Coordinates of C-alpha atoms in Angstrom, one line a residue:
M3 CA 202.7 -37.8 150.2
N4 CA 204.6 -35.1 148.4
S5 CA 203.5 -31.5 148.5
I6 CA 202.5 -29.5 145.5
S7 CA 205.7 -27.5 145.9
T8 CA 207.7 -30.6 145.0
V9 CA 205.9 -30.8 141.7
A10 CA 206.4 -27.1 141.1
K11 CA 210.1 -27.5 141.6
Y12 CA 210.2 -30.5 139.3
L13 CA 208.4 -28.6 136.5
T14 CA 210.8 -25.6 136.9
D15 CA 213.9 -27.8 136.9
T16 CA 212.9 -30.0 133.9
A17 CA 211.2 -27.3 131.8
D18 CA 213.8 -27.6 129.0
S19 CA 213.4 -31.4 128.4
L20 CA 209.6 -31.3 129.1
A21 CA 209.1 -28.5 126.5
T22 CA 210.8 -30.6 123.8
E23 CA 209.0 -33.8 124.7
I24 CA 205.6 -32.1 124.8
L25 CA 206.1 -30.3 121.6
D26 CA 207.1 -33.5 119.8
E27 CA 204.0 -35.2 121.1
I28 CA 201.8 -32.3 119.9
L29 CA 203.4 -32.2 116.5
D30 CA 202.8 -36.0 116.1
K31 CA 199.1 -35.4 116.6
F32 CA 198.8 -32.6 114.1
E33 CA 197.7 -33.6 110.6
F34 CA 199.1 -30.4 109.1
T35 CA 202.5 -28.8 108.8
I36 CA 203.8 -26.1 111.2
P37 CA 206.5 -23.7 109.9
A38 CA 210.1 -24.5 111.2
E39 CA 210.5 -21.0 112.6
E40 CA 207.2 -21.4 114.6
I41 CA 208.4 -24.8 116.0
K42 CA 211.7 -23.2 117.1
Q43 CA 209.8 -20.4 118.9
A44 CA 207.3 -22.9 120.4
I45 CA 210.1 -24.7 122.2
V46 CA 211.2 -21.4 123.9
V47 CA 207.6 -20.5 124.7
Y48 CA 206.7 -24.0 126.1
K49 CA 209.8 -23.9 128.3
E50 CA 208.8 -20.5 129.7
F51 CA 205.2 -21.8 130.0
I52 CA 206.2 -24.8 132.0
G53 CA 208.5 -22.8 134.2
I54 CA 205.8 -20.2 134.9
L55 CA 203.3 -23.0 135.6
G56 CA 205.7 -24.3 138.2
E57 CA 205.9 -20.9 139.8
A58 CA 202.1 -20.4 139.6
L59 CA 201.5 -23.6 141.6
T60 CA 203.1 -22.1 144.7
S61 CA 201.9 -18.5 144.3
T62 CA 198.5 -16.9 144.8
D63 CA 199.3 -14.3 142.2
I64 CA 199.1 -15.9 138.7
K65 CA 201.6 -14.1 136.3
M66 CA 201.1 -15.0 132.7
P67 CA 204.3 -15.6 130.8
E68 CA 205.2 -12.6 128.6
G69 CA 206.7 -14.9 126.1
L70 CA 203.4 -16.9 125.9
I71 CA 201.4 -13.7 125.4
E72 CA 203.7 -12.3 122.7
W73 CA 203.9 -15.7 120.9
S74 CA 200.1 -15.9 121.0
K75 CA 199.8 -12.4 119.6
R76 CA 202.3 -13.1 116.8
N77 CA 200.4 -16.3 115.8
G78 CA 197.2 -14.2 115.4
E79 CA 198.9 -11.4 113.6
R80 CA 200.8 -13.6 111.2
E81 CA 197.6 -15.4 110.2
A82 CA 195.8 -12.1 109.7
A83 CA 198.6 -10.7 107.6
L84 CA 198.3 -13.7 105.4
M85 CA 194.6 -13.2 105.2
G86 CA 194.2 -16.6 106.8
R87 CA 191.5 -17.9 109.0
I88 CA 191.6 -17.9 112.8
S89 CA 190.3 -21.5 112.7
S90 CA 193.7 -22.6 111.3
I91 CA 195.3 -21.5 114.6
I92 CA 192.5 -22.5 117.0
R93 CA 192.4 -26.0 115.7
R94 CA 195.8 -26.6 117.2
Y95 CA 194.6 -25.9 120.7
P96 CA 192.6 -29.1 121.4
D97 CA 195.7 -31.3 120.8
T98 CA 197.9 -28.9 122.6
R99 CA 195.7 -28.9 125.7
L100 CA 195.3 -32.7 125.6
V101 CA 199.1 -33.3 125.5
F102 CA 199.8 -30.8 128.2
S103 CA 197.1 -32.1 130.4
E104 CA 198.1 -35.7 130.0
R105 CA 201.8 -35.0 130.6
I106 CA 201.2 -32.7 133.6
N107 CA 198.7 -35.1 135.1
K108 CA 201.1 -38.0 134.8
I109 CA 203.7 -36.0 136.7
I110 CA 201.5 -34.9 139.5
L111 CA 200.1 -38.4 139.9
S112 CA 203.5 -39.9 140.0
F113 CA 204.3 -37.6 143.0
G114 CA 201.2 -38.9 144.7
L115 CA 199.4 -35.6 145.0
S116 CA 195.8 -35.5 146.3
A117 CA 192.7 -35.2 144.1
E118 CA 192.3 -31.6 145.3
D119 CA 195.9 -30.8 144.2
V120 CA 195.3 -32.4 140.8
I121 CA 192.3 -30.2 140.3
F122 CA 194.2 -27.1 141.4
V123 CA 197.1 -27.8 139.0
N124 CA 194.7 -28.4 136.1
K125 CA 192.9 -25.1 136.8
R126 CA 196.1 -23.2 136.6
L127 CA 197.2 -25.0 133.4
N128 CA 193.8 -24.4 131.7
L129 CA 193.8 -20.8 132.7
M130 CA 197.1 -20.2 131.0
L131 CA 196.1 -22.0 127.9
D132 CA 192.8 -20.0 127.7
V133 CA 194.8 -16.8 128.0
S134 CA 196.9 -17.9 125.1
I135 CA 193.8 -18.6 122.9
T136 CA 192.3 -15.2 124.0
E137 CA 195.4 -13.2 123.1
T138 CA 195.6 -15.0 119.7
I139 CA 192.0 -14.2 118.8
I140 CA 192.3 -10.6 119.9
A141 CA 195.5 -10.0 118.0
F142 CA 194.0 -11.7 114.9
E143 CA 190.8 -9.5 115.0
R144 CA 192.7 -6.3 115.7
L145 CA 195.1 -6.7 112.7
T146 CA 192.3 -8.0 110.5
D147 CA 190.2 -4.9 111.3
N148 CA 193.1 -2.6 110.5
I149 CA 193.8 -4.4 107.2
I150 CA 190.1 -4.1 106.2
K151 CA 190.0 -0.5 107.2
N152 CA 193.1 0.3 105.2
R153 CA 191.9 -1.5 102.1
Q154 CA 188.5 0.1 102.4
G155 CA 190.3 3.5 102.4
Q156 CA 192.1 2.5 99.3
I157 CA 188.9 1.4 97.6
N158 CA 187.2 4.7 98.6
E159 CA 190.1 6.6 97.0
L160 CA 189.9 4.6 93.8
S161 CA 186.1 4.8 93.6
A162 CA 185.8 8.5 93.8
P163 CA 188.5 10.0 91.5
I164 CA 188.4 13.7 90.5
V165 CA 188.9 13.6 86.7
P166 CA 189.9 16.9 85.0
I167 CA 188.4 17.1 81.5
Q168 CA 189.3 20.7 80.6
E169 CA 190.7 23.8 82.2
G170 CA 188.6 24.6 85.3
V171 CA 186.2 21.6 84.7
A172 CA 186.3 18.2 86.3
V173 CA 184.1 15.1 86.8
L174 CA 183.6 13.3 90.0
P175 CA 182.2 9.9 89.0
L176 CA 180.5 7.9 91.8
I177 CA 180.9 4.2 91.3
G178 CA 179.5 1.1 93.0
A179 CA 177.6 1.0 96.3
V180 CA 177.7 4.2 98.3
D181 CA 177.3 3.7 102.1
F182 CA 177.7 6.1 105.0
E183 CA 181.5 5.5 105.2
R184 CA 182.0 6.3 101.5
A185 CA 179.8 9.4 101.8
E186 CA 182.0 10.6 104.8
H187 CA 185.1 9.9 102.7
L188 CA 183.7 12.1 99.9
I189 CA 182.9 15.0 102.3
N190 CA 186.1 14.8 104.4
K191 CA 188.7 13.7 101.9
V192 CA 187.6 14.4 98.3
V193 CA 185.9 17.8 98.7
P194 CA 188.9 19.5 100.3
K195 CA 191.0 18.6 97.2
I196 CA 188.7 20.2 94.7
P197 CA 189.6 23.9 95.3
Q198 CA 193.3 22.9 95.3
L199 CA 192.8 21.7 91.7
R200 CA 191.5 25.1 90.6
V201 CA 188.2 23.5 89.6
E202 CA 185.5 26.1 88.8
C203 CA 182.9 23.6 87.7
L204 CA 182.4 20.1 89.0
I205 CA 180.2 17.5 87.4
I206 CA 179.1 14.9 89.9
D207 CA 178.0 11.8 88.0
F208 CA 175.7 9.3 89.6
S209 CA 175.3 7.0 86.7
G210 CA 177.8 4.4 88.1
I211 CA 176.0 4.0 91.5
V212 CA 174.6 0.6 92.1
T213 CA 172.9 1.2 95.5
I214 CA 172.4 4.1 97.8
D215 CA 169.8 5.0 100.4
A216 CA 168.0 8.3 101.0
E217 CA 170.1 9.2 104.1
V218 CA 173.4 8.6 102.3
A219 CA 172.2 10.5 99.3
G220 CA 171.4 13.4 101.5
H221 CA 175.0 13.4 102.7
I222 CA 176.3 13.4 99.1
F223 CA 174.0 16.2 98.1
H224 CA 175.3 18.1 101.0
I225 CA 178.6 18.3 99.0
Y226 CA 176.6 20.4 96.5
D227 CA 176.0 23.1 99.2
V228 CA 179.6 23.0 100.4
L229 CA 181.0 23.5 96.9
R230 CA 178.6 26.3 96.1
L231 CA 179.8 28.1 99.3
L232 CA 183.3 27.7 98.0
G233 CA 182.3 29.4 94.7
I234 CA 182.4 26.2 92.6
N235 CA 179.6 25.6 90.1
V236 CA 178.1 22.1 90.5
I237 CA 176.3 20.0 87.9
I238 CA 174.6 16.8 88.7
T239 CA 174.3 14.0 86.1
G240 CA 173.2 10.4 85.8
I241 CA 170.3 10.5 88.3
R242 CA 168.2 7.5 87.6
P243 CA 164.4 7.5 88.4
E244 CA 164.7 5.2 91.4
L245 CA 167.4 7.4 93.0
A246 CA 165.5 10.6 92.2
T247 CA 162.5 9.1 94.0
K248 CA 164.5 8.1 97.1
V249 CA 166.0 11.6 97.2
V250 CA 162.7 13.4 96.9
H251 CA 161.2 11.1 99.6
G252 CA 164.1 12.0 101.7
G253 CA 163.1 15.6 101.7
I254 CA 165.9 16.9 99.4
D255 CA 164.8 19.9 97.2
F256 CA 166.0 19.4 93.7
S257 CA 164.8 22.8 92.4
S258 CA 168.1 24.5 93.0
F259 CA 170.3 21.8 91.3
T260 CA 171.5 21.9 87.8
T261 CA 171.0 18.4 86.4
Y262 CA 171.5 16.6 83.1
S263 CA 171.0 13.0 82.0
N264 CA 174.6 12.4 81.3
V265 CA 178.1 13.9 81.4
M266 CA 178.1 14.6 77.7
Q267 CA 175.1 16.9 78.0
A268 CA 176.7 18.7 80.9
I269 CA 179.9 19.3 79.0
E270 CA 177.9 20.7 76.0
S271 CA 176.0 23.0 78.3
I272 CA 179.3 24.4 79.7
K273 CA 180.6 25.0 76.2
L274 CA 177.5 26.9 75.3
N275 CA 177.9 29.1 78.3

């Protein structure tokens, strides 16, 4: 009976041809198209994968192929960049695992290895494939989270513009749903810009708000206090009854606020003063 080291040497020596044959079998099973560049890279990765598998069979320390890890990461990042779905990548793995397992098992059985050795080889093989899946998913989620975060930042910028309407006067229209993240954006990003624009009076208009809770409203009304400390007069407009009720129930005192039904009324009051 041959030893497991014989199989390990065979895998290392024939990694080139095995990589091509295994890839061809995998592609035959796929019912979807794989980009040519990815196929080209897959041959390189599979070659390294098989070579490292051969080394792993005779070592107690399992070293994952750097090429496999990087390739897996690129797969995840590419799909995320295209706003694709992680399922479009993961669906390849069952066929990939099946072809690899069948081919590797044929090899080790042809060398007459024991059942114990067959189990050992399959454990190493499946571990390496699982690492590949894990790295792909982590890379996909990481880049997807970054894309969403960046786009949310852009949305926040567009949904809270400071609009000058005359010298020293500007309107800050609040539009859409306001959550804690948007409230933080207003406080940390929008408010610091207001003094730079030489605004003496800011009209904060709530008429475009779809949803807001009392806690978030409290954060936004905190802007009122900050701007007053900076010497900027603040006028609140567009407060609907339901929002006013939430704010009052949230313990916010309206008595010190200058409020009007709409922006037009606020502008007229400024002209009169």
